[in-house]
mmCIF file of C-alpha atoms in Angstrom:
data_model
loop_
_atom_site.group_PDB
_atom_site.id
_atom_site.type_symbol
_atom_site.label_atom_id
_atom_site.label_comp_id
_atom_site.label_asym_id
_atom_site.label_seq_id
_atom_site.Cartn_x
_atom_site.Cartn_y
_atom_site.Cartn_z
ATOM 1 C CA MET X 1289 0.000 0.000 0.000
ATOM 2 C CA ASP X 1290 1.047 3.623 0.065
ATOM 3 C CA SER X 1291 4.102 4.724 2.008
ATOM 4 C CA PRO X 1292 3.982 7.186 4.902
ATOM 5 C CA ALA X 1293 4.200 10.903 4.337
ATOM 6 C CA MET X 1294 5.190 11.996 7.803
ATOM 7 C CA SER X 1295 6.236 15.564 7.005
ATOM 8 C CA ARG X 1296 2.701 16.897 6.619
ATOM 9 C CA HIS X 1297 0.433 14.068 7.626
ATOM 10 C CA VAL X 1298 0.554 10.422 8.550
ATOM 11 C CA GLY X 1299 -0.698 8.203 5.764
ATOM 12 C CA PRO X 1300 -2.246 6.859 3.817
ATOM 13 C CA LEU X 1301 -0.209 3.869 4.948
ATOM 14 C CA ARG X 1302 -0.358 0.130 4.401
ATOM 15 C CA SER X 1303 -3.730 -0.300 6.015
ATOM 16 C CA SER X 1304 -4.030 -3.893 4.831
ATOM 17 C CA PHE X 1305 -0.778 -4.987 6.479
ATOM 18 C CA SER X 1306 -2.516 -5.489 9.799
ATOM 19 C CA LEU X 1307 -4.699 -8.274 8.471
ATOM 20 C CA ASP X 1308 -1.591 -10.040 7.167
ATOM 21 C CA LEU X 1309 -0.262 -9.896 10.727
ATOM 22 C CA PHE X 1310 -3.325 -11.751 11.957
ATOM 23 C CA VAL X 1311 -3.066 -14.321 9.208
ATOM 24 C CA VAL X 1312 0.176 -15.144 11.031
ATOM 25 C CA THR X 1313 -1.741 -15.116 14.332
ATOM 26 C CA ARG X 1314 -4.258 -17.567 12.921
ATOM 27 C CA ARG X 1315 -1.481 -19.863 11.707
ATOM 28 C CA THR X 1316 0.056 -19.800 15.186
ATOM 29 C CA VAL X 1317 -3.274 -20.792 16.701
ATOM 30 C CA LEU X 1318 -3.578 -23.608 14.152
ATOM 31 C CA ILE X 1319 -0.258 -24.998 15.364
ATOM 32 C CA LEU X 1320 -1.419 -24.812 18.984
ATOM 33 C CA PHE X 1321 -4.585 -26.712 18.062
ATOM 34 C CA ALA X 1322 -3.064 -29.196 15.645
ATOM 35 C CA VAL X 1323 -5.123 -32.083 17.079
ATOM 36 C CA LEU X 1324 -8.808 -31.257 17.502
ATOM 37 C CA THR X 1325 -11.277 -33.527 19.227
ATOM 38 C CA PHE X 1326 -14.565 -31.819 18.432
ATOM 39 C CA TRP X 1327 -16.183 -28.619 17.257
ATOM 40 C CA ILE X 1328 -18.623 -26.600 19.324
ATOM 41 C CA GLY X 1329 -19.554 -24.318 16.427
ATOM 42 C CA SER X 1330 -21.407 -21.030 16.459
ATOM 43 C CA ALA X 1331 -23.396 -19.851 19.435
ATOM 44 C CA ASP X 1332 -27.153 -20.328 19.452
ATOM 45 C CA SER X 1333 -29.950 -20.382 21.994
ATOM 46 C CA SER X 1334 -28.869 -23.799 23.293
ATOM 47 C CA ALA X 1335 -25.146 -23.079 23.400
ATOM 48 C CA HIS X 1336 -23.198 -23.522 26.621
ATOM 49 C CA ALA X 1337 -20.419 -21.404 27.979
ATOM 50 C CA ASP X 1338 -17.787 -21.913 30.611
ATOM 51 C CA ILE X 1339 -16.598 -19.650 33.366
ATOM 52 C CA ILE X 1340 -12.840 -19.998 32.915
ATOM 53 C CA THR X 1341 -10.220 -18.646 35.267
ATOM 54 C CA PHE X 1342 -6.740 -18.789 33.769
ATOM 55 C CA ASN X 1343 -3.279 -17.307 34.128
ATOM 56 C CA GLY X 1344 -2.451 -14.754 31.454
ATOM 57 C CA GLY X 1345 -4.499 -11.620 30.820
ATOM 58 C CA ALA X 1346 -4.900 -9.355 27.822
ATOM 59 C CA ASP X 1347 -1.228 -8.393 28.069
ATOM 60 C CA ASP X 1348 -0.162 -12.081 28.114
ATOM 61 C CA SER X 1349 1.336 -11.691 31.569
ATOM 62 C CA ALA X 1350 1.744 -15.130 33.104
ATOM 63 C CA GLU X 1351 1.142 -13.708 36.567
ATOM 64 C CA GLN X 1352 -2.174 -12.012 35.771
ATOM 65 C CA GLU X 1353 -5.226 -14.107 36.561
ATOM 66 C CA GLN X 1354 -8.227 -13.580 34.289
ATOM 67 C CA THR X 1355 -11.804 -14.860 34.569
ATOM 68 C CA ILE X 1356 -14.072 -14.852 31.518
ATOM 69 C CA ASP X 1357 -17.590 -15.954 30.638
ATOM 70 C CA ALA X 1358 -16.724 -17.791 27.441
ATOM 71 C CA GLU X 1359 -18.375 -19.742 24.668
ATOM 72 C CA ILE X 1360 -16.073 -22.609 23.651
ATOM 73 C CA LEU X 1361 -15.524 -22.571 19.884
ATOM 74 C CA VAL X 1362 -12.864 -25.284 19.614
ATOM 75 C CA GLU X 1363 -11.453 -27.749 22.147
ATOM 76 C CA ALA X 1364 -8.194 -29.584 21.545
ATOM 77 C CA ALA X 1365 -7.347 -33.100 22.654
ATOM 78 C CA ASP X 1366 -5.139 -31.801 25.460
ATOM 79 C CA GLY X 1367 -7.875 -29.551 26.904
ATOM 80 C CA GLY X 1368 -6.746 -26.292 25.340
ATOM 81 C CA VAL X 1369 -9.576 -24.139 24.013
ATOM 82 C CA LEU X 1370 -10.355 -21.361 21.594
ATOM 83 C CA ALA X 1371 -13.001 -19.377 23.464
ATOM 84 C CA ARG X 1372 -15.086 -16.292 22.746
ATOM 85 C CA CYS X 1373 -15.974 -14.197 25.768
ATOM 86 C CA ASP X 1374 -19.181 -12.229 26.249
ATOM 87 C CA ALA X 1375 -17.440 -9.076 24.952
ATOM 88 C CA GLY X 1376 -16.518 -10.790 21.671
ATOM 89 C CA ARG X 1377 -12.808 -11.253 22.310
ATOM 90 C CA LEU X 1378 -11.220 -14.538 21.215
ATOM 91 C CA TRP X 1379 -8.958 -16.244 23.731
ATOM 92 C CA THR X 1380 -6.479 -19.033 23.012
ATOM 93 C CA ILE X 1381 -6.088 -20.791 26.367
ATOM 94 C CA GLN X 1382 -3.603 -23.617 26.830
ATOM 95 C CA PRO X 1383 -4.443 -26.364 29.365
ATOM 96 C CA ASP X 1384 -1.603 -25.433 31.720
ATOM 97 C CA MET X 1385 -3.013 -21.886 31.936
ATOM 98 C CA ILE X 1386 -6.423 -22.990 33.249
ATOM 99 C CA VAL X 1387 -6.963 -22.532 36.990
ATOM 100 C CA GLN X 1388 -10.673 -23.361 37.141
ATOM 101 C CA ARG X 1389 -13.393 -24.155 34.622
ATOM 102 C CA THR X 1390 -17.122 -24.332 35.375
ATOM 103 C CA LYS X 1391 -19.802 -25.176 32.812
ATOM 104 C CA GLN X 1392 -22.961 -23.089 32.665
ATOM 105 C CA PRO X 1393 -25.623 -22.005 30.134
ATOM 106 C CA ALA X 1394 -24.407 -19.327 27.748
ATOM 107 C CA GLY X 1395 -25.489 -15.828 28.656
ATOM 108 C CA PRO X 1396 -26.158 -12.950 26.260
ATOM 109 C CA PRO X 1397 -23.355 -10.755 24.914
ATOM 110 C CA ILE X 1398 -22.741 -7.625 26.942
ATOM 111 C CA ASP X 1399 -24.414 -4.360 25.936
ATOM 112 C CA GLN X 1400 -22.744 -1.102 24.953
ATOM 113 C CA GLU X 1401 -22.896 0.379 28.454
ATOM 114 C CA THR X 1402 -21.271 -2.663 30.057
ATOM 115 C CA MET X 1403 -18.625 -2.683 27.345
ATOM 116 C CA ALA X 1404 -17.899 0.996 28.034
ATOM 117 C CA ARG X 1405 -17.415 0.308 31.758
ATOM 118 C CA ARG X 1406 -15.108 -2.611 31.076
ATOM 119 C CA MET X 1407 -13.072 -0.641 28.570
ATOM 120 C CA LEU X 1408 -12.606 2.271 30.965
ATOM 121 C CA ASP X 1409 -11.468 -0.184 33.647
ATOM 122 C CA GLU X 1410 -9.043 -1.840 31.227
ATOM 123 C CA LEU X 1411 -7.526 1.248 29.593
ATOM 124 C CA PRO X 1412 -5.172 3.766 31.241
ATOM 125 C CA LYS X 1413 -6.694 6.797 32.917
ATOM 126 C CA GLY X 1414 -7.764 9.658 30.675
ATOM 127 C CA PHE X 1415 -9.963 7.791 28.207
ATOM 128 C CA GLN X 1416 -13.493 9.022 27.576
ATOM 129 C CA VAL X 1417 -16.480 7.450 25.846
ATOM 130 C CA TYR X 1418 -18.245 8.700 22.732
ATOM 131 C CA ARG X 1419 -21.255 6.696 21.544
ATOM 132 C CA THR X 1420 -23.028 6.521 18.206
ATOM 133 C CA ALA X 1421 -25.984 4.334 17.285
ATOM 134 C CA ASN X 1422 -23.750 1.368 16.451
ATOM 135 C CA TYR X 1423 -20.270 2.208 17.736
ATOM 136 C CA LEU X 1424 -18.477 2.764 21.000
ATOM 137 C CA LEU X 1425 -15.470 5.048 20.610
ATOM 138 C CA LEU X 1426 -12.890 5.368 23.392
ATOM 139 C CA HIS X 1427 -10.787 8.515 22.997
ATOM 140 C CA GLN X 1428 -8.218 10.529 24.953
ATOM 141 C CA GLY X 1429 -10.085 13.817 25.172
ATOM 142 C CA ASN X 1430 -10.241 14.439 21.424
ATOM 143 C CA GLU X 1431 -14.048 14.213 21.202
ATOM 144 C CA ALA X 1432 -14.423 16.316 18.036
ATOM 145 C CA TYR X 1433 -12.126 13.953 16.147
ATOM 146 C CA ALA X 1434 -13.854 10.909 17.650
ATOM 147 C CA ARG X 1435 -17.156 12.384 16.488
ATOM 148 C CA ASP X 1436 -15.790 12.739 12.940
ATOM 149 C CA CYS X 1437 -14.666 9.103 13.010
ATOM 150 C CA GLY X 1438 -18.074 8.085 14.353
ATOM 151 C CA VAL X 1439 -19.784 9.841 11.434
ATOM 152 C CA LEU X 1440 -17.608 7.881 8.996
ATOM 153 C CA PHE X 1441 -18.268 4.582 10.762
ATOM 154 C CA GLU X 1442 -22.028 5.134 10.751
ATOM 155 C CA GLN X 1443 -21.941 6.155 7.093
ATOM 156 C CA LEU X 1444 -20.085 2.948 6.273
ATOM 157 C CA HIS X 1445 -22.443 0.897 8.474
ATOM 158 C CA ARG X 1446 -25.506 2.173 6.587
ATOM 159 C CA GLY X 1447 -23.880 1.755 3.211
ATOM 160 C CA PHE X 1448 -22.498 -1.698 4.003
ATOM 161 C CA PHE X 1449 -25.822 -3.132 5.147
ATOM 162 C CA THR X 1450 -27.736 -1.439 2.314
ATOM 163 C CA TYR X 1451 -25.299 -2.719 -0.294
ATOM 164 C CA TRP X 1452 -25.556 -6.337 0.814
ATOM 165 C CA LYS X 1453 -29.321 -6.098 1.245
ATOM 166 C CA ASN X 1454 -29.495 -5.058 -2.401
ATOM 167 C CA GLN X 1455 -27.482 -8.176 -3.256
ATOM 168 C CA HIS X 1456 -30.085 -10.262 -1.355
ATOM 169 C CA VAL X 1457 -27.589 -11.140 1.372
ATOM 170 C CA ASP X 1458 -29.113 -11.245 4.842
ATOM 171 C CA LEU X 1459 -26.470 -9.989 7.224
ATOM 172 C CA GLU X 1460 -26.646 -10.483 10.972
ATOM 173 C CA GLU X 1461 -26.708 -7.519 13.291
ATOM 174 C CA PRO X 1462 -23.411 -7.496 15.226
ATOM 175 C CA ARG X 1463 -23.704 -9.557 18.428
ATOM 176 C CA TYR X 1464 -21.154 -7.450 20.258
ATOM 177 C CA PRO X 1465 -20.700 -3.685 20.578
ATOM 178 C CA LEU X 1466 -18.466 -2.361 17.798
ATOM 179 C CA VAL X 1467 -15.489 -0.758 19.540
ATOM 180 C CA ALA X 1468 -12.943 1.716 18.204
ATOM 181 C CA LEU X 1469 -10.028 3.234 20.106
ATOM 182 C CA VAL X 1470 -8.974 6.718 19.005
ATOM 183 C CA LEU X 1471 -5.613 7.609 20.539
ATOM 184 C CA ALA X 1472 -4.576 11.239 20.991
ATOM 185 C CA ASN X 1473 -1.515 11.190 18.728
ATOM 186 C CA HIS X 1474 1.030 8.982 17.008
ATOM 187 C CA ASN X 1475 3.145 8.471 20.128
ATOM 188 C CA GLU X 1476 0.134 7.312 22.162
ATOM 189 C CA PHE X 1477 -0.825 5.030 19.279
ATOM 190 C CA LEU X 1478 2.641 3.469 19.199
ATOM 191 C CA LYS X 1479 2.599 2.869 22.963
ATOM 192 C CA TYR X 1480 -0.752 1.088 22.791
ATOM 193 C CA ALA X 1481 -0.544 -0.630 19.411
ATOM 194 C CA SER X 1482 2.968 -2.017 19.863
ATOM 195 C CA GLN X 1483 1.590 -4.224 22.649
ATOM 196 C CA GLU X 1484 -0.876 -5.786 20.188
ATOM 197 C CA ILE X 1485 0.913 -5.759 16.834
ATOM 198 C CA GLY X 1486 4.566 -5.106 17.632
ATOM 199 C CA ASP X 1487 6.711 -3.168 15.166
ATOM 200 C CA THR X 1488 3.906 -3.185 12.595
ATOM 201 C CA ALA X 1489 2.458 -0.249 14.550
ATOM 202 C CA LYS X 1490 5.200 1.960 13.094
ATOM 203 C CA SER X 1491 3.911 1.486 9.538
ATOM 204 C CA VAL X 1492 0.125 1.845 9.937
ATOM 205 C CA ILE X 1493 -2.292 4.524 11.100
ATOM 206 C CA GLY X 1494 -4.984 2.063 12.075
ATOM 207 C CA TYR X 1495 -5.829 -1.614 12.272
ATOM 208 C CA TYR X 1496 -8.573 -4.074 13.095
ATOM 209 C CA HIS X 1497 -7.509 -6.680 15.647
ATOM 210 C CA LEU X 1498 -9.007 -10.122 15.012
ATOM 211 C CA GLU X 1499 -8.596 -11.313 18.591
ATOM 212 C CA SER X 1500 -9.916 -8.293 20.484
ATOM 213 C CA ASN X 1501 -12.472 -7.435 17.761
ATOM 214 C CA ARG X 1502 -11.539 -3.741 18.055
ATOM 215 C CA MET X 1503 -10.354 -1.056 15.681
ATOM 216 C CA THR X 1504 -7.522 1.198 16.791
ATOM 217 C CA THR X 1505 -6.367 4.467 15.237
ATOM 218 C CA PHE X 1506 -5.240 7.926 16.346
ATOM 219 C CA ARG X 1507 -5.868 11.571 15.619
ATOM 220 C CA VAL X 1508 -4.113 12.126 12.288
ATOM 221 C CA PRO X 1509 -3.455 15.729 11.210
ATOM 222 C CA ASN X 1510 -5.440 15.347 7.987
ATOM 223 C CA LEU X 1511 -8.415 13.022 8.345
ATOM 224 C CA GLU X 1512 -9.603 13.536 4.759
ATOM 225 C CA ARG X 1513 -6.329 12.166 3.369
ATOM 226 C CA ASN X 1514 -6.647 9.037 5.511
ATOM 227 C CA ILE X 1515 -10.323 8.216 5.183
ATOM 228 C CA ALA X 1516 -9.675 5.237 2.900
ATOM 229 C CA THR X 1517 -7.433 3.607 5.518
ATOM 230 C CA ILE X 1518 -9.940 4.102 8.326
ATOM 231 C CA ILE X 1519 -12.838 2.833 6.200
ATOM 232 C CA HIS X 1520 -10.715 -0.147 5.147
ATOM 233 C CA GLU X 1521 -10.224 -1.279 8.736
ATOM 234 C CA ALA X 1522 -13.837 -0.532 9.685
ATOM 235 C CA THR X 1523 -14.926 -2.732 6.768
ATOM 236 C CA HIS X 1524 -12.881 -5.616 8.177
ATOM 237 C CA GLN X 1525 -14.617 -5.158 11.527
ATOM 238 C CA LEU X 1526 -18.089 -5.133 9.965
ATOM 239 C CA ALA X 1527 -17.389 -8.167 7.774
ATOM 240 C CA TYR X 1528 -16.316 -10.203 10.813
ATOM 241 C CA ASN X 1529 -19.258 -9.075 12.949
ATOM 242 C CA CYS X 1530 -22.215 -9.420 10.589
ATOM 243 C CA GLY X 1531 -21.719 -13.031 9.491
ATOM 244 C CA LEU X 1532 -20.001 -12.280 6.184
ATOM 245 C CA GLN X 1533 -16.729 -13.708 7.520
ATOM 246 C CA THR X 1534 -15.708 -15.807 10.518
ATOM 247 C CA ARG X 1535 -12.750 -14.884 12.678
ATOM 248 C CA PHE X 1536 -9.903 -17.427 12.655
ATOM 249 C CA ALA X 1537 -11.562 -19.361 9.831
ATOM 250 C CA ASP X 1538 -9.791 -20.021 6.532
ATOM 251 C CA ASN X 1539 -10.715 -16.705 4.911
ATOM 252 C CA PRO X 1540 -8.734 -16.291 1.677
ATOM 253 C CA MET X 1541 -6.818 -13.065 2.033
ATOM 254 C CA TRP X 1542 -7.749 -11.907 -1.453
ATOM 255 C CA VAL X 1543 -11.406 -11.946 -0.348
ATOM 256 C CA SER X 1544 -10.817 -10.076 2.923
ATOM 257 C CA GLU X 1545 -8.609 -7.442 1.318
ATOM 258 C CA GLY X 1546 -10.597 -7.241 -1.906
ATOM 259 C CA LEU X 1547 -13.813 -6.481 -0.028
ATOM 260 C CA ALA X 1548 -12.133 -3.878 2.191
ATOM 261 C CA MET X 1549 -10.649 -2.139 -0.850
ATOM 262 C CA PHE X 1550 -13.989 -2.321 -2.682
ATOM 263 C CA PHE X 1551 -15.650 -0.389 0.154
ATOM 264 C CA GLU X 1552 -12.790 2.005 0.923
ATOM 265 C CA SER X 1553 -12.575 3.943 -2.353
ATOM 266 C CA PRO X 1554 -12.415 7.639 -1.429
ATOM 267 C CA ASP X 1555 -14.294 10.351 -3.295
ATOM 268 C CA PHE X 1556 -12.192 13.499 -3.071
ATOM 269 C CA SER X 1557 -14.833 15.548 -4.912
ATOM 270 C CA ASN X 1558 -16.966 15.109 -1.803
ATOM 271 C CA PRO X 1559 -16.153 17.371 1.183
ATOM 272 C CA ARG X 1560 -16.209 14.301 3.430
ATOM 273 C CA GLY X 1561 -13.700 12.497 1.209
ATOM 274 C CA TRP X 1562 -15.660 9.234 1.090
ATOM 275 C CA ARG X 1563 -19.124 8.642 -0.237
ATOM 276 C CA GLY X 1564 -19.526 5.728 -2.569
ATOM 277 C CA ILE X 1565 -19.237 1.989 -2.329
ATOM 278 C CA GLY X 1566 -17.762 0.103 -5.245
ATOM 279 C CA ARG X 1567 -16.252 3.069 -7.055
ATOM 280 C CA VAL X 1568 -13.159 2.420 -9.134
ATOM 281 C CA ASN X 1569 -10.214 2.381 -6.728
ATOM 282 C CA ALA X 1570 -7.683 4.435 -8.694
ATOM 283 C CA VAL X 1571 -4.673 3.332 -6.642
ATOM 284 C CA ASN X 1572 -5.389 -0.355 -7.078
ATOM 285 C CA LEU X 1573 -6.449 -0.020 -10.699
ATOM 286 C CA GLY X 1574 -3.030 1.523 -11.322
ATOM 287 C CA ARG X 1575 -1.342 -1.329 -9.494
ATOM 288 C CA PHE X 1576 -3.233 -3.913 -11.530
ATOM 289 C CA ARG X 1577 -2.466 -2.196 -14.835
ATOM 290 C CA ARG X 1578 1.248 -2.137 -14.040
ATOM 291 C CA TYR X 1579 1.081 -5.813 -13.125
ATOM 292 C CA LEU X 1580 -0.653 -6.857 -16.352
ATOM 293 C CA SER X 1581 2.473 -6.545 -18.501
ATOM 294 C CA SER X 1582 4.272 -9.234 -16.480
ATOM 295 C CA ARG X 1583 1.279 -11.161 -15.113
ATOM 296 C CA PRO X 1584 1.899 -14.930 -15.353
ATOM 297 C CA ASP X 1585 -0.717 -17.336 -16.700
ATOM 298 C CA ASP X 1586 -1.216 -18.922 -13.279
ATOM 299 C CA SER X 1587 -1.695 -15.609 -11.458
ATOM 300 C CA LEU X 1588 -5.320 -16.254 -10.527
ATOM 301 C CA ALA X 1589 -4.508 -19.754 -9.299
ATOM 302 C CA THR X 1590 -1.724 -18.515 -7.027
ATOM 303 C CA LEU X 1591 -3.927 -15.711 -5.684
ATOM 304 C CA LEU X 1592 -6.755 -18.100 -4.788
ATOM 305 C CA SER X 1593 -4.835 -21.153 -3.609
ATOM 306 C CA ASP X 1594 -2.938 -19.598 -0.691
ATOM 307 C CA ASP X 1595 -1.947 -16.242 0.834
ATOM 308 C CA SER X 1596 1.807 -16.376 0.226
ATOM 309 C CA ARG X 1597 1.840 -13.533 -2.312
ATOM 310 C CA PHE X 1598 0.600 -11.136 0.384
ATOM 311 C CA ARG X 1599 3.437 -12.047 2.742
ATOM 312 C CA SER X 1600 6.279 -11.295 0.348
ATOM 313 C CA VAL X 1601 7.472 -7.727 -0.192
ATOM 314 C CA SER X 1602 8.220 -8.528 -3.841
ATOM 315 C CA THR X 1603 4.667 -9.709 -4.649
ATOM 316 C CA ALA X 1604 2.372 -8.015 -2.096
ATOM 317 C CA GLU X 1605 1.589 -4.896 -4.142
ATOM 318 C CA ASP X 1606 0.563 -6.973 -7.162
ATOM 319 C CA ALA X 1607 -1.529 -9.240 -4.928
ATOM 320 C CA TYR X 1608 -3.441 -6.299 -3.447
ATOM 321 C CA GLY X 1609 -4.036 -4.787 -6.868
ATOM 322 C CA GLU X 1610 -5.261 -8.064 -8.325
ATOM 323 C CA SER X 1611 -7.446 -8.750 -5.265
ATOM 324 C CA TRP X 1612 -9.238 -5.437 -5.697
ATOM 325 C CA ALA X 1613 -9.574 -5.976 -9.464
ATOM 326 C CA LEU X 1614 -10.983 -9.490 -9.069
ATOM 327 C CA THR X 1615 -13.455 -8.391 -6.388
ATOM 328 C CA TYR X 1616 -14.537 -5.421 -8.507
ATOM 329 C CA PHE X 1617 -14.990 -7.643 -11.578
ATOM 330 C CA LEU X 1618 -16.972 -10.282 -9.692
ATOM 331 C CA LEU X 1619 -19.309 -7.811 -7.976
ATOM 332 C CA LYS X 1620 -19.937 -6.010 -11.264
ATOM 333 C CA THR X 1621 -20.351 -9.014 -13.584
ATOM 334 C CA GLN X 1622 -20.708 -12.258 -11.548
ATOM 335 C CA ARG X 1623 -22.574 -10.903 -8.555
ATOM 336 C CA LYS X 1624 -24.888 -13.846 -7.907
ATOM 337 C CA GLU X 1625 -22.059 -16.356 -8.180
ATOM 338 C CA PHE X 1626 -19.709 -14.315 -6.002
ATOM 339 C CA VAL X 1627 -22.372 -13.895 -3.324
ATOM 340 C CA SER X 1628 -22.853 -17.671 -3.358
ATOM 341 C CA TYR X 1629 -19.101 -18.074 -2.884
ATOM 342 C CA LEU X 1630 -19.057 -15.599 0.017
ATOM 343 C CA GLN X 1631 -21.924 -17.421 1.696
ATOM 344 C CA LYS X 1632 -20.030 -20.700 1.377
ATOM 345 C CA LEU X 1633 -16.962 -19.112 2.979
ATOM 346 C CA SER X 1634 -19.076 -17.619 5.776
ATOM 347 C CA GLU X 1635 -20.012 -21.136 6.883
ATOM 348 C CA SER X 1636 -16.370 -21.952 7.654
ATOM 349 C CA LYS X 1637 -15.572 -22.745 11.269
ATOM 350 C CA PRO X 1638 -12.708 -21.312 13.314
ATOM 351 C CA LEU X 1639 -9.381 -23.053 12.636
ATOM 352 C CA ASP X 1640 -10.825 -24.990 9.702
ATOM 353 C CA GLU X 1641 -8.333 -25.052 6.849
ATOM 354 C CA ARG X 1642 -8.672 -25.842 3.147
ATOM 355 C CA THR X 1643 -5.974 -27.219 0.897
ATOM 356 C CA PRO X 1644 -4.914 -25.059 -2.071
ATOM 357 C CA ARG X 1645 -6.835 -27.375 -4.383
ATOM 358 C CA GLU X 1646 -9.969 -27.160 -2.224
ATOM 359 C CA ARG X 1647 -9.801 -23.374 -2.286
ATOM 360 C CA ILE X 1648 -9.788 -23.373 -6.081
ATOM 361 C CA GLU X 1649 -12.528 -26.014 -6.301
ATOM 362 C CA ASP X 1650 -14.772 -23.996 -3.969
ATOM 363 C CA PHE X 1651 -14.296 -20.955 -6.175
ATOM 364 C CA GLU X 1652 -14.855 -22.787 -9.465
ATOM 365 C CA SER X 1653 -17.988 -24.545 -8.230
ATOM 366 C CA SER X 1654 -19.514 -21.246 -7.122
ATOM 367 C CA MET X 1655 -18.629 -19.507 -10.397
ATOM 368 C CA ASP X 1656 -19.817 -22.469 -12.489
ATOM 369 C CA MET X 1657 -16.812 -22.161 -14.800
ATOM 370 C CA THR X 1658 -13.165 -23.120 -14.815
ATOM 371 C CA LEU X 1659 -10.475 -20.781 -13.563
ATOM 372 C CA GLU X 1660 -9.127 -20.434 -17.107
ATOM 373 C CA GLN X 1661 -12.540 -19.397 -18.464
ATOM 374 C CA LEU X 1662 -13.079 -16.864 -15.713
ATOM 375 C CA ASP X 1663 -9.555 -15.494 -16.070
ATOM 376 C CA ARG X 1664 -10.153 -14.649 -19.730
ATOM 377 C CA LYS X 1665 -13.373 -12.790 -18.890
ATOM 378 C CA PHE X 1666 -11.677 -11.061 -15.970
ATOM 379 C CA ILE X 1667 -8.767 -9.674 -17.991
ATOM 380 C CA THR X 1668 -10.974 -8.617 -20.907
ATOM 381 C CA TYR X 1669 -13.295 -6.718 -18.573
ATOM 382 C CA MET X 1670 -10.580 -5.055 -16.494
ATOM 383 C CA ARG X 1671 -8.735 -3.784 -19.583
ATOM 384 C CA ARG X 1672 -11.836 -1.666 -20.305
ATOM 385 C CA VAL X 1673 -12.221 -0.203 -16.801
ATOM 386 C CA ARG X 1674 -11.359 3.492 -16.470
ATOM 387 C CA ASN X 1675 -11.021 5.797 -13.454
#
């Protein structure tokens, strides 16, 4: 993605890099749960939760004891669990961390007010709460900026749900309060974000965290120049909270990033900088056009079969450009088939993993054509697309 321009403003930066970080997180969890005994699946009215007390809190301190009301998503043979607490956070708990575990009926997710109280207890002193209809923003006294972010989030929320309704996709209302942290400045952001994403914090202005289910950003000097990045991360959060995608499932990265880029396209003729959904993304169209001259015949196959192109500096830019182009093409010309494919992916369970061949077969069966046939249509169409 774009490089930082720190002299006048921060960003737009590599907003998509954060998801790549949590692809690594998911792979780490897969290793921890290499042998699974059974699946609990998604929560429903008959689901059961456990009260789990374990060593290791949100900061991974071995000395900190934590108690959570958790729905068990996956249980490994050795007793380790992937659990989702009533605030929506995912916890990977190894058996030697568990102090006590008591079964009980699953309770409802917490409401916005309870989430606000918990967040204020968890965060350092000085944070304040700003609420919108669908979002809970925690900020460090910069309420006007938090309000501007809240307006963007609500605009995206309306547009996102309206768009998918028009595609005859029934999205779920988010089960958990949608939380965003808005830090006061870049230094405060680095202090907080480095605990969650390490050195990656130095190269982004915002990210969505798969485990905590929160967005985090900071007050950038020029919001209008960074709207695409903020919308990108907010799109990830919505997709994982409305049933379109499942956290820690085998979500092809081209789908996750392609959708976020499809929704992020800024409109600089609009005073707010962002208005439309599905506009031509000029940055990624340029990337894809530059890639076309050297694009190999198996490019689509490598994009779909695994996520390795996103993890290499030499191929990541081309992968992002092609992901946007493919998503744009499918939603403009193969909408019904692509929606069917997305619905199939949404049924994936946490830690489930497809082989490269299975990924391609899932795609081909949904599109009702071979990869080679679709690739020809894709390239022909995208050569005609203009800004």
